[in-house]
XYZ file of C-alpha atoms in Angstrom:
742
model
C -71.580 -43.163 26.578
C -72.419 -39.500 26.745
C -72.950 -37.638 30.008
C -75.409 -34.830 29.879
C -74.662 -31.785 32.025
C -77.660 -30.110 33.482
C -78.025 -26.467 32.581
C -78.176 -25.441 36.264
C -74.891 -27.239 37.044
C -73.206 -25.624 34.053
C -74.230 -22.169 35.121
C -72.962 -22.798 38.668
C -69.534 -23.825 37.402
C -69.268 -20.734 35.254
C -70.255 -18.530 38.175
C -67.618 -20.116 40.437
C -64.882 -19.583 37.884
C -65.961 -15.979 37.448
C -65.778 -15.352 41.216
C -62.321 -16.902 41.481
C -61.091 -14.892 38.535
C -62.537 -11.734 39.912
C -60.862 -12.308 43.281
C -57.442 -12.834 41.674
C -57.928 -9.860 39.432
C -58.785 -7.686 42.363
C -55.742 -8.787 44.415
C -53.596 -5.711 43.774
C -50.376 -5.179 45.861
C -47.141 -3.220 46.104
C -43.895 -4.290 47.864
C -42.790 -1.235 49.761
C -39.544 -2.545 51.205
C -37.633 -5.658 52.374
C -35.479 -5.696 55.509
C -32.845 -8.268 56.609
C -32.185 -8.479 60.383
C -29.259 -10.463 61.879
C -29.838 -11.616 65.478
C -28.387 -11.393 68.009
C -26.013 -8.995 66.185
C -23.770 -8.714 63.147
C -20.559 -9.714 65.014
C -20.637 -12.788 67.228
C -18.302 -15.350 68.712
C -18.024 -18.859 67.401
C -20.710 -21.350 68.593
C -23.349 -18.581 68.734
C -26.779 -19.346 67.274
C -27.452 -16.745 64.592
C -30.855 -15.977 63.048
C -31.480 -14.164 59.751
C -34.972 -12.599 59.605
C -36.333 -11.332 56.286
C -39.304 -8.989 56.638
C -41.460 -7.700 53.806
C -43.682 -4.635 53.986
C -46.434 -5.049 51.378
C -49.408 -2.843 50.546
C -52.397 -4.859 49.268
C -56.143 -4.698 48.833
C -58.366 -5.795 51.662
C -59.311 -9.455 51.628
C -56.573 -10.487 49.185
C -54.395 -13.506 49.846
C -50.732 -13.387 48.738
C -48.059 -16.065 48.627
C -44.524 -14.938 49.597
C -41.334 -16.510 48.350
C -38.250 -15.693 50.467
C -34.717 -16.223 49.137
C -31.590 -15.877 51.343
C -28.134 -15.145 49.835
C -24.578 -15.452 51.141
C -21.860 -13.712 49.186
C -24.438 -13.311 46.376
C -25.035 -17.070 46.157
C -28.522 -18.429 47.095
C -28.659 -20.331 50.386
C -32.286 -21.182 51.037
C -35.767 -20.611 49.601
C -38.934 -20.489 51.708
C -42.543 -20.372 50.405
C -45.106 -18.946 52.861
C -47.991 -16.511 53.233
C -46.371 -14.822 56.239
C -44.939 -11.311 56.171
C -41.497 -12.569 57.299
C -39.198 -15.597 57.131
C -36.416 -16.993 59.337
C -33.103 -18.610 58.364
C -31.055 -20.073 61.274
C -27.287 -20.643 61.592
C -26.811 -22.787 64.683
C -23.372 -22.993 66.324
C -21.879 -20.383 63.990
C -18.292 -20.737 62.813
C -15.845 -18.366 61.201
C -16.714 -19.934 57.906
C -20.210 -18.493 58.221
C -18.820 -14.967 58.033
C -19.801 -13.085 54.888
C -22.308 -10.788 53.141
C -25.966 -11.712 53.513
C -29.156 -10.417 51.939
C -32.675 -11.649 51.187
C -35.309 -11.162 48.497
C -39.116 -11.384 48.427
C -40.964 -12.606 45.347
C -44.737 -12.167 45.021
C -46.142 -13.483 41.820
C -43.743 -11.873 39.276
C -42.626 -8.989 41.423
C -39.314 -9.160 43.285
C -37.549 -6.882 45.716
C -34.251 -7.347 47.595
C -33.138 -6.183 50.976
C -30.021 -4.319 51.907
C -26.766 -6.274 52.404
C -25.647 -7.110 55.924
C -22.174 -8.401 56.908
C -21.946 -11.209 59.517
C -18.640 -11.625 61.335
C -17.945 -14.738 63.430
C -14.904 -14.494 65.648
C -12.741 -17.237 67.083
C -11.038 -20.205 65.417
C -10.364 -23.334 67.417
C -6.744 -24.455 67.561
C -6.311 -27.664 65.520
C -5.224 -30.980 67.000
C -2.142 -32.818 65.569
C -1.713 -36.593 65.890
C 0.982 -38.984 64.452
C 1.174 -42.744 64.255
C 4.873 -42.998 65.301
C 7.090 -41.069 67.616
C 10.349 -42.930 66.830
C 11.483 -43.646 63.279
C 14.384 -45.096 61.432
C 15.868 -42.908 58.705
C 13.937 -43.572 55.546
C 10.674 -44.514 57.283
C 7.561 -42.347 56.794
C 5.130 -41.063 59.420
C 1.357 -40.432 59.130
C 0.258 -37.074 60.533
C -3.358 -35.851 60.975
C -4.328 -32.215 61.625
C -7.987 -31.682 62.704
C -10.005 -28.442 62.998
C -13.069 -29.661 64.773
C -16.378 -28.164 63.668
C -14.915 -25.657 61.174
C -16.540 -25.242 57.771
C -15.534 -23.724 54.455
C -12.308 -24.032 52.505
C -9.430 -24.513 54.918
C -5.693 -24.344 54.185
C -3.686 -26.658 56.540
C 0.046 -26.101 57.182
C 2.574 -28.609 58.687
C 5.788 -27.138 60.032
C 8.997 -28.042 61.833
C 9.898 -24.809 63.528
C 10.358 -22.254 60.715
C 10.612 -24.941 58.036
C 7.423 -25.763 56.213
C 6.973 -29.502 55.708
C 3.720 -29.553 53.789
C 0.495 -27.618 52.966
C -2.879 -28.646 51.598
C -6.256 -26.940 50.889
C -9.511 -28.778 51.505
C -13.166 -28.204 52.385
C -12.909 -30.879 55.078
C -12.164 -30.193 58.709
C -9.056 -32.426 58.786
C -6.041 -33.418 56.664
C -4.092 -36.684 56.758
C -0.741 -37.274 55.017
C 2.457 -39.296 55.053
C 5.768 -37.520 55.538
C 9.318 -38.797 54.928
C 11.628 -37.215 57.478
C 15.437 -37.282 57.313
C 16.557 -35.421 60.456
C 17.456 -36.631 63.891
C 14.564 -34.908 65.735
C 11.516 -33.164 64.248
C 9.223 -30.884 66.315
C 6.048 -30.929 64.250
C 2.922 -28.802 64.645
C 0.083 -27.612 62.370
C -2.373 -24.743 61.921
C -5.002 -23.663 59.390
C -6.465 -20.544 57.790
C -9.802 -19.751 56.231
C -10.335 -17.340 53.363
C -13.088 -14.776 53.920
C -12.835 -13.006 50.577
C -10.729 -9.912 51.075
C -9.304 -11.180 54.366
C -8.165 -14.470 55.879
C -8.449 -15.754 59.439
C -5.613 -17.889 60.828
C -5.933 -20.246 63.776
C -3.519 -20.727 66.590
C -0.842 -23.464 66.363
C -1.734 -26.967 67.304
C 0.052 -29.057 69.844
C 3.744 -29.848 69.112
C 4.867 -33.458 68.671
C 8.555 -34.451 68.800
C 9.588 -37.289 66.505
C 12.993 -38.965 66.872
C 14.616 -40.323 63.682
C 17.420 -42.874 63.955
C 20.107 -42.404 61.270
C 21.048 -45.371 59.066
C 24.707 -46.311 59.189
C 25.217 -46.508 55.412
C 27.658 -43.644 54.928
C 30.353 -44.982 52.578
C 34.145 -44.654 52.737
C 36.148 -43.865 49.569
C 39.861 -44.541 49.025
C 42.274 -44.240 46.061
C 45.580 -45.987 45.300
C 48.384 -44.867 44.888
C 47.354 -41.345 46.001
C 45.215 -38.360 45.227
C 48.148 -36.734 43.360
C 49.249 -38.686 40.256
C 50.815 -38.159 36.841
C 49.324 -38.938 33.487
C 49.842 -42.565 32.638
C 49.672 -43.762 36.250
C 47.133 -46.444 37.200
C 44.741 -45.386 39.949
C 42.193 -47.574 41.810
C 39.058 -46.389 43.682
C 37.410 -48.351 46.500
C 34.039 -47.719 48.217
C 32.828 -49.454 51.411
C 30.013 -49.214 54.043
C 30.563 -49.997 57.716
C 27.536 -52.272 58.079
C 26.362 -55.626 56.960
C 25.222 -55.283 53.398
C 21.485 -55.279 53.162
C 19.355 -56.219 50.288
C 18.502 -53.325 47.938
C 21.598 -51.434 49.050
C 23.451 -49.680 46.173
C 27.003 -48.317 46.053
C 27.936 -46.017 43.110
C 31.154 -44.221 42.043
C 30.748 -41.015 40.012
C 32.931 -38.250 38.590
C 30.991 -35.055 38.080
C 27.842 -36.037 36.214
C 29.372 -39.256 34.890
C 28.718 -42.575 36.657
C 31.940 -44.594 36.566
C 30.650 -47.731 38.334
C 27.375 -48.857 39.940
C 28.768 -52.074 41.436
C 31.253 -50.807 43.956
C 30.020 -53.243 46.622
C 31.656 -56.161 44.874
C 34.691 -54.684 43.068
C 36.956 -51.671 42.850
C 37.283 -49.305 39.929
C 40.695 -48.909 38.179
C 41.645 -46.431 35.420
C 44.623 -44.886 33.614
C 45.045 -41.312 34.827
C 44.764 -38.511 32.285
C 45.050 -34.772 32.584
C 41.330 -34.243 32.250
C 40.629 -36.797 35.016
C 41.395 -34.266 37.717
C 38.429 -33.352 39.904
C 36.020 -34.653 42.579
C 35.127 -38.340 42.814
C 32.054 -39.337 44.887
C 30.933 -42.643 46.370
C 27.132 -42.828 46.986
C 25.258 -45.486 49.002
C 21.457 -45.848 48.769
C 18.977 -47.793 50.896
C 15.335 -47.237 50.160
C 14.903 -43.512 49.981
C 18.037 -42.732 52.020
C 21.235 -41.601 50.278
C 24.665 -41.111 51.818
C 27.853 -40.037 50.086
C 31.610 -39.487 50.574
C 34.037 -37.783 48.145
C 37.687 -36.890 47.494
C 39.637 -34.784 44.941
C 42.164 -36.230 42.493
C 44.895 -34.130 40.833
C 46.476 -35.466 37.660
C 49.668 -33.818 36.372
C 50.295 -33.668 32.605
C 53.082 -35.847 31.337
C 53.222 -33.555 28.294
C 51.098 -30.694 27.165
C 48.466 -30.839 24.461
C 50.207 -30.573 21.091
C 49.917 -27.308 19.195
C 49.431 -27.360 15.425
C 50.465 -24.402 13.229
C 50.566 -23.608 9.496
C 53.061 -21.247 7.883
C 52.283 -18.957 6.209
C 48.921 -18.336 7.841
C 47.352 -17.546 4.449
C 48.500 -19.474 1.439
C 47.346 -19.253 -2.157
C 47.088 -22.103 -4.569
C 50.489 -23.056 -5.929
C 52.375 -21.648 -2.945
C 54.380 -23.754 -0.471
C 53.222 -24.233 3.119
C 54.535 -26.004 6.241
C 52.572 -27.652 9.085
C 54.304 -28.076 12.454
C 53.195 -29.985 15.585
C 54.847 -28.990 18.875
C 54.746 -29.854 22.611
C 55.262 -26.868 24.885
C 55.841 -28.720 28.193
C 56.484 -32.264 29.464
C 57.132 -34.069 32.746
C 60.632 -34.833 33.863
C 60.085 -38.562 33.656
C 60.108 -38.524 29.825
C 62.246 -36.974 27.067
C 61.092 -35.196 23.924
C 62.431 -38.070 21.898
C 59.925 -40.334 23.646
C 57.001 -38.504 22.101
C 55.622 -39.810 18.829
C 53.746 -37.469 16.460
C 51.200 -38.087 13.754
C 49.509 -35.569 11.447
C 46.071 -36.331 10.031
C 44.018 -34.641 7.313
C 40.292 -35.300 7.422
C 40.984 -38.235 9.814
C 43.405 -39.742 7.310
C 47.064 -40.176 8.265
C 49.299 -37.843 6.305
C 52.662 -38.379 8.021
C 54.076 -39.874 11.238
C 56.093 -36.828 12.115
C 55.690 -33.452 13.716
C 56.094 -31.586 10.398
C 54.563 -31.627 6.920
C 55.381 -29.537 3.814
C 53.352 -29.283 0.654
C 52.100 -27.164 -2.243
C 48.776 -25.535 -1.620
C 45.954 -26.702 -3.800
C 42.625 -28.423 -3.728
C 44.302 -31.739 -2.846
C 45.934 -30.317 0.292
C 42.856 -28.510 1.571
C 41.213 -30.038 4.631
C 40.996 -30.301 8.426
C 44.385 -31.050 10.001
C 44.903 -32.629 13.441
C 48.113 -33.550 15.261
C 48.367 -36.420 17.759
C 51.175 -36.932 20.264
C 51.727 -40.175 22.217
C 54.005 -41.016 25.171
C 53.722 -43.439 28.073
C 50.368 -44.754 26.772
C 48.986 -41.236 26.788
C 47.642 -39.921 23.489
C 46.758 -36.285 23.128
C 45.198 -34.563 20.184
C 45.651 -30.970 19.091
C 42.895 -28.635 18.099
C 41.669 -28.942 14.533
C 43.170 -26.513 12.037
C 41.515 -25.806 8.686
C 43.746 -25.367 5.673
C 42.047 -23.824 2.679
C 44.378 -22.591 -0.006
C 43.185 -19.231 -1.153
C 42.236 -18.983 -4.796
C 43.778 -16.272 -6.917
C 41.212 -13.915 -8.315
C 40.003 -14.718 -11.800
C 39.610 -12.303 -14.669
C 36.784 -9.963 -13.681
C 33.721 -9.290 -15.732
C 32.552 -5.727 -16.150
C 28.833 -5.081 -16.565
C 26.337 -2.322 -15.928
C 23.153 -2.151 -13.890
C 20.275 -0.936 -15.996
C 20.465 1.119 -19.182
C 23.321 3.515 -19.933
C 22.029 6.945 -20.920
C 24.189 9.836 -22.003
C 24.572 12.518 -19.312
C 22.839 10.377 -16.702
C 24.663 8.483 -13.908
C 24.736 4.685 -14.040
C 26.307 1.835 -12.034
C 29.212 -0.311 -13.250
C 29.587 -3.719 -11.607
C 32.841 -5.700 -11.351
C 32.774 -9.377 -10.456
C 35.247 -12.264 -10.544
C 33.827 -15.759 -10.686
C 36.707 -17.214 -8.646
C 38.940 -15.758 -6.004
C 39.302 -15.854 -2.240
C 38.104 -12.882 -0.292
C 38.920 -10.117 0.281
C 39.183 -8.896 -3.313
C 40.078 -5.327 -4.241
C 38.312 -4.023 -7.359
C 39.386 -0.875 -9.203
C 37.479 0.996 -11.903
C 39.737 2.445 -14.569
C 39.252 4.814 -17.453
C 41.977 3.706 -19.829
C 44.942 3.602 -17.412
C 43.617 6.084 -14.870
C 42.078 4.697 -11.659
C 38.730 6.362 -11.007
C 37.675 4.488 -7.864
C 38.361 1.305 -5.890
C 36.574 -0.819 -3.310
C 37.217 -3.957 -1.254
C 34.776 -6.883 -1.105
C 35.110 -8.929 2.100
C 31.826 -10.872 2.178
C 30.068 -13.050 -0.320
C 26.976 -10.872 -0.149
C 28.925 -7.770 -1.139
C 29.579 -6.636 -4.685
C 31.789 -4.025 -6.299
C 29.711 -1.214 -7.821
C 30.857 2.146 -9.123
C 28.746 5.165 -10.017
C 29.822 7.088 -13.106
C 28.507 9.046 -16.112
C 29.463 9.624 -19.754
C 28.904 12.562 -22.098
C 29.349 10.852 -25.456
C 28.570 7.217 -26.391
C 32.156 6.396 -27.354
C 33.345 7.030 -23.774
C 31.771 3.746 -22.641
C 34.620 1.694 -24.118
C 37.193 3.515 -21.986
C 36.110 1.696 -18.805
C 37.956 -1.366 -17.483
C 37.819 -3.301 -14.204
C 40.862 -4.488 -12.253
C 40.780 -7.172 -9.504
C 43.415 -8.393 -7.039
C 43.520 -10.433 -3.824
C 47.233 -11.134 -3.362
C 49.081 -7.994 -4.260
C 50.472 -7.090 -7.633
C 51.069 -10.701 -8.662
C 47.346 -11.434 -8.607
C 46.132 -8.447 -10.647
C 43.639 -9.374 -13.370
C 42.174 -6.921 -15.873
C 38.759 -7.186 -17.495
C 37.857 -6.485 -21.094
C 36.707 -3.021 -22.054
C 33.110 -2.253 -21.330
C 30.895 -2.696 -24.363
C 27.220 -1.992 -23.839
C 24.533 -0.183 -25.737
C 24.482 3.521 -24.931
C 21.197 5.306 -25.237
C 21.330 8.848 -26.580
C 18.314 10.914 -25.525
C 16.332 12.365 -28.378
C 16.988 15.932 -29.508
C 14.325 18.539 -30.096
C 12.064 17.370 -32.931
C 11.348 19.441 -36.035
C 7.845 19.174 -37.471
C 7.602 19.678 -41.246
C 4.279 20.027 -43.044
C 3.946 19.175 -46.754
C 2.663 21.011 -48.669
C 3.595 24.206 -46.914
C 0.868 25.326 -44.479
C -0.001 28.393 -46.647
C -0.802 26.241 -49.724
C -3.080 23.628 -48.210
C -6.506 23.324 -49.733
C -9.465 21.156 -48.939
C -9.106 17.677 -50.331
C -5.296 17.723 -50.252
C -3.284 15.012 -48.480
C -1.138 16.665 -45.804
C 2.050 14.897 -44.685
C 3.419 15.589 -41.191
C 7.119 14.711 -40.887
C 8.685 14.634 -37.416
C 12.465 14.390 -37.337
C 15.104 14.587 -34.606
C 18.774 15.536 -34.886
C 19.917 12.770 -32.512
C 18.624 9.840 -30.477
C 19.111 6.100 -30.149
C 16.527 3.879 -31.830
C 13.947 2.580 -31.420
C 12.312 5.999 -31.298
C 8.642 6.616 -30.677
C 6.965 9.561 -32.376
C 3.634 10.954 -31.315
C 1.757 13.514 -33.407
C -0.691 15.966 -31.851
C -3.463 17.933 -33.533
C -5.627 20.769 -32.331
C -6.735 20.694 -28.689
C -3.509 18.816 -27.882
C -5.055 15.516 -28.953
C -2.747 12.681 -29.975
C -3.629 11.632 -33.512
C -0.897 9.092 -34.249
C 1.855 7.192 -32.430
C 4.503 5.006 -33.986
C 7.869 3.465 -33.120
C 10.576 3.287 -35.762
C 14.254 2.499 -36.060
C 15.073 5.771 -37.833
C 15.335 9.377 -36.751
C 12.142 10.497 -38.438
C 8.593 9.401 -39.019
C 5.653 10.725 -40.996
C 1.908 10.693 -40.816
C -0.515 11.515 -43.634
C -3.755 13.377 -43.090
C -5.844 12.203 -46.025
C -8.314 14.527 -47.769
C -8.154 17.322 -45.230
C -11.085 19.596 -44.497
C -11.456 23.027 -43.024
C -11.961 21.458 -39.588
C -8.402 20.050 -39.797
C -7.031 23.561 -39.420
C -5.199 24.162 -36.138
C -1.901 23.910 -34.289
C 0.159 20.775 -34.836
C 3.264 19.517 -33.044
C 5.021 16.221 -32.331
C 6.894 14.496 -29.522
C 9.771 12.043 -29.660
C 11.080 9.713 -26.969
C 13.123 6.547 -26.640
C 14.377 4.209 -23.907
C 15.980 7.161 -22.140
C 12.482 7.989 -20.829
C 12.979 11.625 -21.790
C 10.496 13.059 -24.258
C 11.062 16.172 -26.371
C 8.452 18.357 -28.090
C 8.683 20.262 -31.341
C 7.553 23.817 -31.944
C 3.937 24.378 -32.911
C 3.120 24.638 -36.616
C -0.121 26.375 -37.549
C -1.983 24.682 -40.394
C -4.734 26.586 -42.233
C -6.847 24.615 -44.728
C -8.280 26.928 -47.422
C -11.149 26.371 -49.835
C -10.682 24.107 -52.827
C -9.803 25.696 -56.202
C -13.131 24.827 -57.806
C -14.921 26.485 -54.902
C -12.785 29.577 -55.379
C -13.505 29.603 -59.169
C -17.210 29.142 -58.503
C -17.213 32.056 -56.097
C -15.245 34.204 -58.614
C -17.658 33.384 -61.460
C -20.580 34.152 -59.219
C -19.057 37.489 -58.247
C -18.243 38.367 -61.862
C -21.775 37.486 -62.872
C -23.137 39.794 -60.211
C -20.832 42.604 -61.387
C -21.821 42.041 -65.048
C -25.505 42.123 -64.184
C -25.002 45.312 -62.243
C -23.052 46.959 -65.139
C -25.661 45.810 -67.627
C -28.401 47.251 -65.503
C -26.601 50.603 -65.228
C -25.890 50.746 -68.991
C -29.463 49.916 -69.906
C -30.719 52.439 -67.463
C -28.417 55.083 -68.948
C -29.405 54.233 -72.519
C -33.050 54.327 -71.606
C -32.687 57.822 -70.202
C -30.728 59.087 -73.215
C -33.153 57.566 -75.676
C -35.982 59.359 -73.982
C -34.209 62.706 -74.352
C -33.350 62.142 -78.022
C -36.929 61.185 -78.821
C -38.161 64.309 -77.044
C -35.765 66.408 -79.118
C -37.105 64.936 -82.349
C -40.664 65.541 -81.323
C -39.891 69.264 -80.755
C -39.102 70.041 -84.496
C -41.222 72.911 -86.179
C -41.258 73.957 -89.892
C -39.145 76.987 -90.817
C -41.592 78.074 -93.579
C -45.228 77.291 -94.171
C -44.508 76.395 -97.639
C -45.091 72.883 -98.495
C -42.013 72.422 -100.410
C -39.790 73.777 -97.724
C -38.134 71.702 -95.114
C -39.265 71.747 -91.504
C -37.255 73.327 -88.796
C -37.352 71.826 -85.243
C -36.454 73.834 -82.255
C -36.722 73.395 -78.491
C -38.033 76.570 -77.090
C -39.160 75.581 -73.616
C -35.827 75.228 -71.797
C -33.045 77.749 -72.067
C -30.550 75.174 -70.711
C -30.567 73.127 -73.822
C -27.741 73.501 -76.298
C -28.562 74.567 -79.796
C -28.240 72.036 -82.517
C -28.913 72.385 -86.237
C -30.204 69.547 -88.337
C -30.662 69.625 -92.037
C -33.877 68.092 -93.290
C -34.393 67.876 -97.041
C -31.444 70.147 -97.535
C -32.808 72.622 -95.061
C -31.443 73.387 -91.686
C -33.357 72.674 -88.474
C -32.304 73.948 -85.131
C -33.025 72.500 -81.540
C -31.533 72.766 -78.164
C -30.423 69.851 -75.902
C -29.683 69.779 -72.183
C -26.331 68.366 -71.099
C -26.385 64.612 -70.193
C -24.984 64.953 -66.655
C -27.540 67.463 -65.618
C -30.256 65.405 -67.255
C -29.102 62.310 -65.317
C -28.943 64.225 -62.075
C -32.387 65.665 -62.724
C -33.691 62.231 -63.525
C -32.303 60.846 -60.257
C -33.513 63.777 -58.192
C -36.938 63.841 -59.838
C -38.361 60.389 -59.504
C -41.854 61.792 -60.001
C -41.108 63.121 -63.453
C -44.012 62.366 -65.721
C -43.792 59.981 -68.624
C -43.388 61.491 -72.065
C -45.977 60.725 -74.691
C -45.108 60.924 -78.345
C -47.183 61.608 -81.479
C -46.258 61.006 -85.001
C -45.110 63.947 -87.158
C -45.875 63.411 -90.811
C -43.704 65.333 -93.152
C -44.648 65.827 -96.802
C -42.718 63.580 -98.969
C -41.398 64.654 -102.322
C -43.415 63.101 -105.036
C -43.287 63.039 -108.658
C -45.844 65.516 -109.860
C -46.377 63.361 -112.825
C -47.207 60.304 -110.691
C -49.537 61.543 -108.008
C -51.871 64.444 -107.788
C -51.212 67.335 -105.632
C -53.157 67.538 -102.450
C -53.154 69.617 -99.404
C -50.504 68.215 -97.050
C -51.253 67.432 -93.495
C -48.536 67.446 -90.862
C -48.829 66.230 -87.288
C -46.463 67.841 -84.867
C -45.557 66.473 -81.338
C -44.170 68.871 -78.987
C -42.957 68.303 -75.492
C -44.335 70.802 -73.092
C -42.844 71.370 -69.689
C -45.021 72.493 -66.868
C -43.519 74.545 -64.163
C -44.556 75.219 -60.634
C -43.156 78.319 -59.118
C -40.144 79.984 -60.523
C -38.293 78.802 -63.575
C -35.459 77.490 -61.495
C -37.760 74.887 -59.871
C -39.094 73.338 -63.016
C -39.749 69.669 -62.411
C -39.719 68.894 -66.069
C -43.026 67.092 -65.970
C -43.908 66.637 -69.624
C -47.231 67.229 -71.130
C -47.995 66.153 -74.627
C -49.352 68.780 -76.983
C -50.889 67.829 -80.250
C -50.411 70.073 -83.182
C -51.655 69.418 -86.546
C -50.493 71.522 -89.429
C -52.354 71.613 -92.795
C -50.621 72.776 -95.875
C -51.926 73.034 -99.420
C -50.061 70.775 -101.649
C -50.245 70.872 -105.424
C -52.207 68.206 -107.087
C -50.192 65.670 -108.882
C -50.088 65.861 -112.672
C -51.679 63.030 -114.560
């Protein structure tokens, strides 16, 4: 079934909720302060009605309605909570007691805001005196009494005290106003009273004493009497009898006990006496105790027992005996009573609780069989006394010592020699000897000790000179060890690094062998080789005094400083001197470079020679081109001459049996001129045709033609500055030649 809500009703509900929300939202407030007032005042007497008023001063908007929550505290613990719309709240303490004293404060909570008041201290003065009551005023010893102490109307935690004068009988703490308890009193008259105190934090209030009640306690007549027969002064071996009695009719649950010190001798003394044989250690106090319920009474007496003979004394001579030596054990009595003779005393000697001999003396040969705990017993007049235990342990002669060393033995370094004998009674004196000379000695008195000697050797053979001597019973017990035989480590000497081949003859591609050797050192020896930059390149351990390492197919980069180190178990390394290794080029590279250089030199020489020949050839050709005929006749030879340079030397050449003359400049000046005159012009040549002799019968005569080349030098300036630039001049000479004859 569906209920339809009218639109008007729905709108009214929404409007009401809006108004309520708006009213709450507009209820703004501020708690200014909270005050706690104690009335009538902060310090009052007991039974006063006290009021605590908490007032809140709140600022709020007009028309708002606030709900106040008041909380009261005592000693910071909440006491009461009050919900109201009033500006204050009241908390009452009717009929105040001392227990109400303390620190009070209040707090106001509005919605989620809270504010506390200041703290006020309330003091209530005056504690009532308690009242003491008991259920009995007359008691019989052992009965208990019920006592009640009441502090009427008091609150809080109270501590009650019960006393008899200055003696405290009991105390108890409670939050109740009275205490009841049962007390067991054992005196004739008890004057009992009580009082209480209340703790107020840093202080405590104590009441006055209660009324005093006198309680009379009747003593039970159960005090026992103790007697001894024959007397309190007896001699060992005498029979003594103790008796205990009570001067009253025995009651049920009554006990009568006889004790000596902490030892109970009898717990049935009511029905029988206690008899014993007196001994020296029986002297002392004997007590008879009677008990009825919780009441105990006692009587005592002292007994003195005289020794009939003293405790036997056991001795061994000599005090220290070694195996194989004779010894004597004696048992003696130092004092005895007059009633017996020394012959009346019988002795027995025991070893480890086994009878050795029925006598006061025993002789034997020290050894393992005679070692043990010895005790002597003496007996006379039914009294047996035992001596103190004496331990006999035959001392063992020291055995042959063993000589060893601690750690490795290294030449020129100190080391420890240890001497030890497997058997031998302490103390043992050990001596270290070098041949027959005592170097040092020490005494070992405890099992944890050991004989150790510090020494040093310079050469390995010195180690066998050491011996160890041990003794523990004078000269007769001296034992000598074997000579010391251990491995001696010789530190390595300075290594010598050898390079093969020699460092000056090492070429690329060679195998270089590094050999590191030492003059001395105990194997195994480790060698370490170092290359350039102090980098280790090889390490090895060998049993010899040298080692090698091969650098295969070395290169130029293998050049550098090399050295080696050597070390052994002496933990002392030694370094060789540095050897400088220089790797040169391979032979074929050297030959290639030499051939290349020679080729360059040959090319240079060839170039110079060709250049020189070219220059000279030019000059010779120029000289030939300067030839002129000496006569215009056709049948005469031509004469050549150089007429343009006075520096040329004159030369004469015969052509067809005729002399020709020319001049030539010296070669050095020509070379210098050619070097200084790079702009010298090229020389052009023309052919000179000389008439050839012919057979006039073979060819006809004709007019001969001759072409002449001449080298002309042009000059600029003076003759000294001639640059020798050549110009070619053509000359053609025509001569009439006879016609050949047919």
